[in-house]
Each structure stands twice: as structure tokens, then as C-alpha cells.
CSV table of C-alpha atoms (C1' of nucleotides) in Angstrom, one decimal:
chain,number,residue,atom,x,y,z
A,143,MET,CA,80.5,117.0,108.1
A,144,LYS,CA,82.5,114.4,106.3
A,145,LEU,CA,84.0,116.3,103.4
A,146,ASP,CA,86.7,113.8,102.6
A,147,GLN,CA,84.3,111.1,101.8
A,148,ILE,CA,82.4,113.0,99.1
A,149,THR,CA,82.1,110.9,96.1
A,150,ASP,CA,82.4,112.1,92.5
A,151,GLY,CA,78.7,111.8,91.8
A,152,GLU,CA,77.9,113.5,95.1
A,153,LEU,CA,80.3,116.3,94.1
A,154,SER,CA,78.4,116.8,90.9
A,155,ILE,CA,75.2,117.3,92.9
A,156,LEU,CA,77.0,119.8,95.2
A,157,GLN,CA,78.2,121.8,92.2
A,158,VAL,CA,74.7,122.3,90.9
A,159,LEU,CA,73.6,123.4,94.3
A,160,TRP,CA,76.5,125.9,94.5
A,161,GLU,CA,75.4,127.4,91.2
A,162,GLU,CA,71.7,127.4,91.8
A,163,GLY,CA,71.6,128.0,95.6
A,164,GLU,CA,68.9,125.4,96.0
A,165,ALA,CA,67.2,122.8,93.9
A,166,THR,CA,64.7,120.0,93.8
A,167,THR,CA,65.4,116.4,92.7
A,168,ARG,CA,64.0,117.1,89.3
A,169,LYS,CA,66.1,120.3,88.8
A,170,LEU,CA,69.2,118.4,89.8
A,171,THR,CA,68.4,115.6,87.5
A,172,THR,CA,67.7,117.9,84.6
A,173,ALA,CA,71.0,119.7,85.2
A,174,LEU,CA,73.0,116.5,85.4
A,175,TYR,CA,71.5,114.1,82.8
A,176,GLU,CA,70.5,114.5,79.2
A,177,GLU,CA,67.2,112.8,79.7
A,178,VAL,CA,65.2,112.7,82.9
A,179,THR,CA,64.0,109.2,83.6
A,180,ASP,CA,62.6,107.6,86.8
A,181,SER,CA,65.8,105.8,87.4
A,182,LYS,CA,67.9,108.9,87.0
A,183,MET,CA,65.7,110.6,89.5
A,184,ALA,CA,66.2,107.8,91.9
A,185,THR,CA,69.9,108.0,91.4
A,186,VAL,CA,69.9,111.7,92.3
A,187,GLN,CA,67.7,110.9,95.3
A,188,LYS,CA,70.2,108.3,96.5
A,189,LEU,CA,73.0,110.7,96.1
A,190,THR,CA,71.3,113.6,97.9
A,191,GLU,CA,70.3,111.1,100.6
A,192,ARG,CA,73.9,110.2,101.1
A,193,LEU,CA,75.0,113.8,101.0
A,194,GLU,CA,72.5,114.6,103.7
A,195,ALA,CA,73.8,111.7,105.8
A,196,LYS,CA,77.2,113.2,105.5
A,197,GLY,CA,76.0,116.6,106.6
A,198,CYS,CA,76.8,118.4,103.4
A,199,VAL,CA,73.2,119.2,102.4
A,200,GLU,CA,70.0,120.2,104.1
A,201,ARG,CA,66.6,119.1,103.0
A,202,ASP,CA,63.4,121.2,103.2
A,203,ARG,CA,60.5,118.8,103.4
A,204,LYS,CA,57.7,121.3,103.6
A,205,LYS,CA,56.6,120.8,100.1
A,206,ARG,CA,56.0,117.6,98.3
A,207,ALA,CA,59.1,118.0,96.2
A,208,HIS,CA,61.9,118.5,98.7
A,209,ARG,CA,64.3,121.4,98.3
A,210,PHE,CA,68.0,120.9,98.8
A,211,ARG,CA,70.5,123.4,99.9
A,212,PRO,CA,74.3,123.0,100.4
A,213,LEU,CA,75.7,123.2,103.9
A,214,VAL,CA,79.2,123.4,102.6
A,215,SER,CA,80.5,126.2,100.4
A,216,HIS,CA,82.6,125.7,97.4
A,217,GLU,CA,85.4,127.5,99.2
A,218,GLN,CA,85.1,125.2,102.2
A,219,PHE,CA,85.2,122.2,100.1
A,220,LEU,CA,88.2,123.4,98.1
A,221,HIS,CA,90.0,124.1,101.3
A,222,SER,CA,89.2,120.7,102.6
A,223,ARG,CA,90.5,119.0,99.5
A,224,LEU,CA,93.7,121.1,99.6
A,225,GLN,CA,94.2,120.3,103.3
A,226,ALA,CA,93.8,116.6,102.5
A,227,LEU,CA,96.4,116.9,99.8
A,228,ALA,CA,98.7,118.6,102.2
A,229,ASP,CA,98.1,115.9,104.8
A,230,ARG,CA,98.9,113.1,102.4
A,231,LEU,CA,101.8,114.7,100.6
A,232,CYS,CA,103.4,117.4,102.8
A,233,ASP,CA,103.0,116.5,106.4
A,234,GLY,CA,99.9,118.6,106.6
A,235,THR,CA,101.7,121.8,105.7
A,236,LEU,CA,100.2,124.1,103.1
A,237,MET,CA,103.3,126.0,102.2
A,238,PRO,CA,104.5,123.5,99.6
A,239,LEU,CA,101.2,123.7,97.8
A,240,ILE,CA,101.5,127.5,97.7
A,241,THR,CA,105.0,127.5,96.3
A,242,THR,CA,104.2,124.8,93.8
A,243,LEU,CA,101.3,126.8,92.5
A,244,LEU,CA,103.2,130.1,92.4
A,245,GLN,CA,105.9,128.4,90.3
A,246,ALA,CA,103.4,126.9,87.9
A,247,LYS,CA,103.2,128.4,84.5
A,248,GLY,CA,100.2,130.3,83.4
A,249,ILE,CA,100.1,133.0,85.9
A,250,SER,CA,99.3,136.1,83.9
A,251,ARG,CA,100.5,139.6,84.6
A,252,SER,CA,97.1,140.7,85.9
A,253,GLN,CA,96.9,137.7,88.1
A,254,ARG,CA,100.2,138.6,89.7
A,255,LYS,CA,98.9,142.0,90.4
A,256,GLN,CA,95.8,140.5,91.9
A,257,LEU,CA,97.9,138.3,94.1
A,258,ARG,CA,100.0,141.2,95.3
A,259,LYS,CA,96.9,143.1,96.2
A,260,LEU,CA,95.6,140.1,98.1
A,261,THR,CA,98.7,139.6,100.1
A,262,SER,CA,98.9,143.3,101.0
A,263,ASP,CA,95.3,143.2,102.1
A,264,LEU,CA,95.8,140.0,104.1
A,265,TRP,CA,99.1,140.9,105.7
A,266,PRO,CA,99.2,144.7,106.2
A,267,THR,CA,102.6,144.8,107.8
A,268,ARG,CA,105.0,147.7,107.6
A,269,ASP,CA,107.4,146.0,105.2
A,270,THR,CA,104.6,145.3,102.7
A,271,ASP,CA,104.4,147.8,99.9
A,272,THR,CA,101.3,149.8,101.1
A,273,LYS,CA,101.8,152.9,98.9
A,274,THR,CA,101.0,151.2,95.6
A,275,SER,CA,100.0,154.6,94.2
A,276,LYS,CA,103.6,155.6,94.6
B,297,MET,CA,102.6,108.7,82.7
B,298,LYS,CA,99.2,108.3,84.3
B,299,LEU,CA,99.6,110.4,87.4
B,300,ASP,CA,95.9,110.7,88.1
B,301,GLN,CA,95.4,106.9,88.4
B,302,ILE,CA,97.9,106.5,91.2
B,303,THR,CA,96.4,104.5,94.0
B,304,ASP,CA,96.9,105.1,97.7
B,305,GLY,CA,99.0,102.1,98.1
B,306,GLU,CA,101.0,102.9,95.1
B,307,LEU,CA,101.5,106.4,96.4
B,308,SER,CA,103.0,105.0,99.6
B,309,ILE,CA,105.6,103.2,97.5
B,310,LEU,CA,106.4,106.4,95.6
B,311,GLN,CA,106.9,108.2,98.9
B,312,VAL,CA,109.5,105.8,100.0
B,313,LEU,CA,111.2,106.0,96.7
B,314,TRP,CA,111.2,109.8,97.0
B,315,GLU,CA,112.9,109.6,100.3
B,316,GLU,CA,115.4,106.9,99.5
B,317,GLY,CA,116.1,107.6,95.9
B,318,GLU,CA,115.9,104.0,95.0
B,319,ALA,CA,115.0,100.7,96.7
B,320,THR,CA,114.5,97.0,96.3
B,321,THR,CA,111.3,95.2,97.0
B,322,ARG,CA,112.6,94.2,100.4
B,323,LYS,CA,113.6,97.7,101.4
B,324,LEU,CA,110.2,99.0,100.3
B,325,THR,CA,108.4,96.2,102.3
B,326,THR,CA,110.5,96.9,105.4
B,327,ALA,CA,109.7,100.6,105.2
B,328,LEU,CA,105.9,100.1,104.7
B,329,TYR,CA,105.0,97.1,106.9
B,330,GLU,CA,105.8,96.2,110.5
B,331,GLU,CA,106.7,92.7,109.7
B,332,VAL,CA,108.1,91.4,106.3
B,333,THR,CA,106.3,88.3,105.1
B,334,ASP,CA,106.2,86.6,101.8
B,335,SER,CA,102.7,87.9,101.1
B,336,LYS,CA,103.7,91.5,102.0
B,337,MET,CA,106.6,91.2,99.6
B,338,ALA,CA,104.2,90.0,96.9
B,339,THR,CA,101.9,92.9,97.6
B,340,VAL,CA,104.7,95.4,97.2
B,341,GLN,CA,105.8,93.6,94.0
B,342,LYS,CA,102.3,93.9,92.6
B,343,LEU,CA,102.2,97.6,93.5
B,344,THR,CA,105.5,98.4,91.9
B,345,GLU,CA,104.5,96.3,88.8
B,346,ARG,CA,101.4,98.5,88.5
B,347,LEU,CA,103.5,101.7,89.0
B,348,GLU,CA,105.8,100.5,86.3
B,349,ALA,CA,102.9,99.9,84.0
B,350,LYS,CA,101.7,103.5,84.6
B,351,GLY,CA,105.1,104.8,83.8
B,352,CYS,CA,105.8,106.2,87.3
B,353,VAL,CA,108.7,103.9,88.2
B,354,GLU,CA,111.6,102.4,86.4
B,355,ARG,CA,113.1,99.0,87.2
B,356,ASP,CA,116.7,98.0,87.1
B,357,ARG,CA,116.8,94.2,86.4
B,358,LYS,CA,120.5,93.8,86.4
B,359,LYS,CA,120.8,92.2,89.8
B,360,ARG,CA,118.6,89.5,91.1
B,361,ALA,CA,116.8,91.9,93.4
B,362,HIS,CA,115.5,94.6,91.1
B,363,ARG,CA,116.0,98.2,92.0
B,364,PHE,CA,113.2,100.7,91.6
B,365,ARG,CA,113.6,104.4,90.9
B,366,PRO,CA,110.8,107.0,90.7
B,367,LEU,CA,110.2,108.5,87.3
B,368,VAL,CA,108.0,111.2,88.8
B,369,SER,CA,109.2,113.7,91.3
B,370,HIS,CA,107.3,114.7,94.4
B,371,GLU,CA,106.8,118.1,93.0
B,372,GLN,CA,105.5,116.8,89.7
B,373,PHE,CA,103.1,114.6,91.5
B,374,LEU,CA,101.9,117.4,93.8
B,375,HIS,CA,101.4,119.7,90.8
B,376,SER,CA,99.4,117.0,89.0
B,377,ARG,CA,97.1,116.6,91.9
B,378,LEU,CA,96.6,120.3,92.2
B,379,GLN,CA,95.8,120.6,88.6
B,380,ALA,CA,93.3,117.7,88.9
B,381,LEU,CA,91.7,119.6,91.7
B,382,ALA,CA,91.5,122.8,89.7
B,383,ASP,CA,90.1,120.8,86.7
B,384,ARG,CA,87.3,119.4,88.9
B,385,LEU,CA,86.5,122.4,91.0
B,386,CYS,CA,87.7,125.6,89.2
B,387,ASP,CA,87.4,125.1,85.5
B,388,GLY,CA,91.1,124.2,85.3
B,389,THR,CA,92.2,127.5,86.8
B,390,LEU,CA,94.8,127.5,89.5
B,391,MET,CA,94.1,131.0,90.9
B,392,PRO,CA,91.3,130.0,93.1
B,393,LEU,CA,93.5,127.4,94.7
B,394,ILE,CA,96.2,130.0,95.4
B,395,THR,CA,93.8,132.6,96.9
B,396,THR,CA,92.2,129.9,99.1
B,397,LEU,CA,95.5,128.8,100.4
B,398,LEU,CA,96.7,132.4,101.0
B,399,GLN,CA,93.6,133.1,103.0
B,400,ALA,CA,94.0,130.0,105.1
B,401,LYS,CA,95.1,130.4,108.6
B,402,GLY,CA,98.4,129.2,109.9
B,403,ILE,CA,100.7,131.2,107.6
B,404,SER,CA,103.4,132.4,110.0
B,405,ARG,CA,105.3,135.6,109.7
B,406,SER,CA,108.4,133.9,108.5
B,407,GLN,CA,106.4,132.1,105.8
B,408,ARG,CA,105.0,135.3,104.6
B,409,LYS,CA,108.5,136.6,104.3
B,410,GLN,CA,109.4,133.5,102.4
B,411,LEU,CA,106.5,134.0,100.0
B,412,ARG,CA,107.4,137.6,99.3
B,413,LYS,CA,110.9,136.6,98.5
B,414,LEU,CA,109.6,133.8,96.2
B,415,THR,CA,107.3,136.1,94.3
B,416,SER,CA,110.0,138.7,93.9
B,417,ASP,CA,112.3,136.1,92.5
B,418,LEU,CA,109.7,134.7,90.2
B,419,TRP,CA,108.4,137.9,88.9
B,420,PRO,CA,111.1,140.5,88.9
B,421,THR,CA,109.0,143.3,87.5
B,422,ARG,CA,109.6,147.0,88.2
B,423,ASP,CA,106.6,147.3,90.4
B,424,THR,CA,107.7,144.6,92.7
B,425,ASP,CA,109.3,145.9,95.8
B,426,THR,CA,112.9,145.3,95.1
B,427,LYS,CA,114.4,147.6,97.7
B,428,THR,CA,113.3,145.7,100.8
B,429,SER,CA,116.0,147.5,102.7
B,430,LYS,CA,113.9,150.6,102.5
C,58,DA,C1',38.4,108.9,91.7
C,59,DT,C1',42.2,108.9,89.0
C,60,DA,C1',46.7,109.8,87.6
C,61,DC,C1',51.0,111.6,88.2
C,62,DA,C1',55.2,112.9,90.6
C,63,DG,C1',58.1,112.3,94.1
C,64,DA,C1',60.0,109.8,98.2
C,65,DC,C1',62.0,105.8,99.9
C,66,DA,C1',64.0,101.2,100.6
C,67,DG,C1',66.5,97.8,98.9
C,68,DA,C1',69.2,95.2,95.7
C,69,DC,C1',72.5,94.9,92.3
C,70,DA,C1',76.5,94.9,89.0
C,71,DC,C1',80.7,96.6,88.1
C,72,DA,C1',85.2,98.1,89.0
C,73,DC,C1',89.0,99.0,91.9
C,74,DT,C1',92.4,97.7,95.1
C,75,DG,C1',95.1,95.5,98.4
C,76,DT,C1',96.2,90.9,99.6
C,77,DC,C1',97.4,86.3,99.2
C,78,DT,C1',98.8,81.6,97.1
C,79,DG,C1',101.5,78.9,94.2
C,80,DT,C1',105.2,78.3,91.1
C,81,DA,C1',109.5,79.1,88.8
C,82,DT,C1',114.2,80.7,88.9
C,83,DG,C1',118.5,82.9,89.9
C,84,DC,C1',122.2,83.0,93.4
C,85,DA,C1',125.1,81.6,97.1
C,86,DT,C1',126.9,78.3,100.3
C,87,DT,C1',128.4,73.9,101.1
D,187,DA,C1',126.9,69.5,91.9
D,188,DA,C1',123.3,69.7,95.3
D,189,DT,C1',120.8,72.3,98.4
D,190,DG,C1',118.3,76.1,100.2
D,191,DC,C1',116.9,80.7,100.2
D,192,DA,C1',115.3,85.0,98.3
D,193,DT,C1',113.1,87.0,94.7
D,194,DA,C1',110.2,87.4,90.6
D,195,DC,C1',106.0,86.5,88.5
D,196,DA,C1',101.2,85.1,87.3
D,197,DG,C1',96.9,84.6,88.8
D,198,DA,C1',93.0,84.6,91.9
D,199,DC,C1',90.4,86.5,95.4
D,200,DA,C1',87.5,89.2,98.8
D,201,DG,C1',86.1,93.4,100.5
D,202,DT,C1',84.5,97.7,99.4
D,203,DG,C1',82.6,101.6,97.2
D,204,DT,C1',79.6,103.7,93.9
D,205,DG,C1',76.3,104.6,90.6
D,206,DT,C1',72.2,102.6,88.9
D,207,DC,C1',67.9,100.5,88.8
D,208,DT,C1',63.3,98.3,90.4
D,209,DG,C1',59.4,98.3,93.1
D,210,DT,C1',56.3,100.3,96.4
D,211,DC,C1',54.0,103.8,98.9
D,212,DT,C1',52.0,108.3,99.4
D,213,DG,C1',50.8,113.1,98.8
D,214,DT,C1',48.7,116.3,95.5
D,215,DA,C1',46.2,118.0,91.7
D,216,DT,C1',42.9,117.5,88.1
DNA sequence: ATACAGACAGACACACTGTCTGTATGCATT
DNA sequence: AATGCATACAGACAGTGTGTCTGTCTGTAT
């Protein structure tokens, strides 16, 4: 599954599939283009064909109009992209990404709370504040 | 400063500049290629020229051999890339990136500790565990 | 039987990007 | 001053990737 070679157009296809769960060529075309023409349909077919070749999509050929389903989740894809970033910029380490993100502005109070809960759940060690209810 | 249009080759130049602080064309070429030829020098010149056009590098023309310095920090660049990821995959929100990274494997005990310290420093609210010494 | 919708193969144009060639010019050494 | 070298600079180029389009074939329904 070649996640790093996913093209921008292919990604758009995947995003529709993530939202819809599965879709036909027509449904994809409708979602992605203003007007559905033969050539737009062909474009979508080419993109799904390439996605299938890359192992990111499966095709159900039972019916005339094939149904496509994603073989990669949104989370998997995001993780892959983050890892690629880390590989290129941080010797493969994820920590710099995390610290950069935490230092970024725009983390609201409720989001901080959410993060604290997440970390407590993930790493239930003794020195983590487990008695949040005081 | 067009950080999103930085090419892979241009990024390699930037990385040397981040390490060295500043460099001449020759120094850059030596760092990036096994053997330094005229054409490789020209390649590096073209890349720095494009980087300058994109506002990511400044050039000191005082001496014959120009000296280049980065106008973007490694951190800035990383943040820009992360934001671009968020824009494309998460409606511009950074939180999904953070949660994905925290859930990723390979976060060691010491790194967790480091993260807890970072969050405490960043968000010194009353409900943050300030008395780590129990 | 006819028409339509979709699959499929192939070609194509366009843009990007790293590379290379050729030329001009500043600087140092003699 | 003359020579030679290192560098800057402009321009061209080829390879590649990518979205798009055309044309053809085939299954399905009316």
C-alpha cells in the first residue's frame, strides 16, 4: 500500500470515500465536479484505477457500476503523512512534530482538557494525575 | 514567503543552511553532492536563486562568493508543513494531528515525561499537576 | 432491438523540477 | 598588465508526474 505516492486528485477521491463509506464512479464524480460529463467520469475512473493499483481502494465488480471502498483509513493516511514529514525533517522522530504542535497557537482551553484526558488514558502511570475528580 | 512551494531539492539546500547557519555555493555543493562539478554548482545556484525568489533565503553579495542565510527556521518550516497537512486533511484544525501523534507507538517513558513538562510549562493552569513531587 | 451507462485502454498537454551548457565577470597570482 | 580560475548568471532542456480527454467495447434495461 503505497501511501506516500497518493496524488492530490487521488486524495480527493479517498476523502469522498471516507465520508461516504463506499461509492460508484458516478457518485464520486458528482461529489467532486460541478457538472458530470463523460470525460469527468473517465477522469475519476482513471484515478480510482490508480488508487486500486496502489492498494488504497478495493473494487466490487459484482454489479455493472462498480462500488469502491477505501482500504486505508483517514487516520492511517494522516499518520503516514506525519511519519513522512518526520522522516524528511526530523530524522524520523515524531517528538519534534508533537512539541511544535503543542506550542502552536489556537489550542483552546477545552482542547487542553481533552489532551490531558487523552494522555492520562494512554499512559496510565502512577505519576499521571488519575484522580481528576479531586 | 512561499513555504508551501518549496521543492525537495530546495529543501535540501535549506537543511544545510539550518545546520551551518550560512554557506556559499561551493559549501552547499560539497555538502549535497559526492563530487563537485561545474554543473552541480550551477544546479545549486539555480536552487538558491529560486529559494531567494520565494523569500526563504537571503544573499550577501559583498564578496565574490555570495553567502546564503536562511530566512525561515526549521521550526517555522515544520509548522508550515503541519498546517498544510491540517488544511488538506482536517479542515485546518491541528488537534487531529496531535491526537494521532500521541497515539502513535514509539513514545518512550522519558518522552512522556518531557511532554508532561512541556504542557505544564505551556499551560500553567490550576488544574495542571504542579506538585509533581507528590 | 435499441439506447444508455459504465468500464477500459490509450494518448495527450501541461507544468514542475533538477540538470546542464555557455557566457560574462570579479579576483588573485605572476 | 596579463593570465587563469572561480563564481555568477541566463537560458535551455529532458524526464516525469498528473489530470484530462477521446474512442471503443460491453452489459443492462426498456
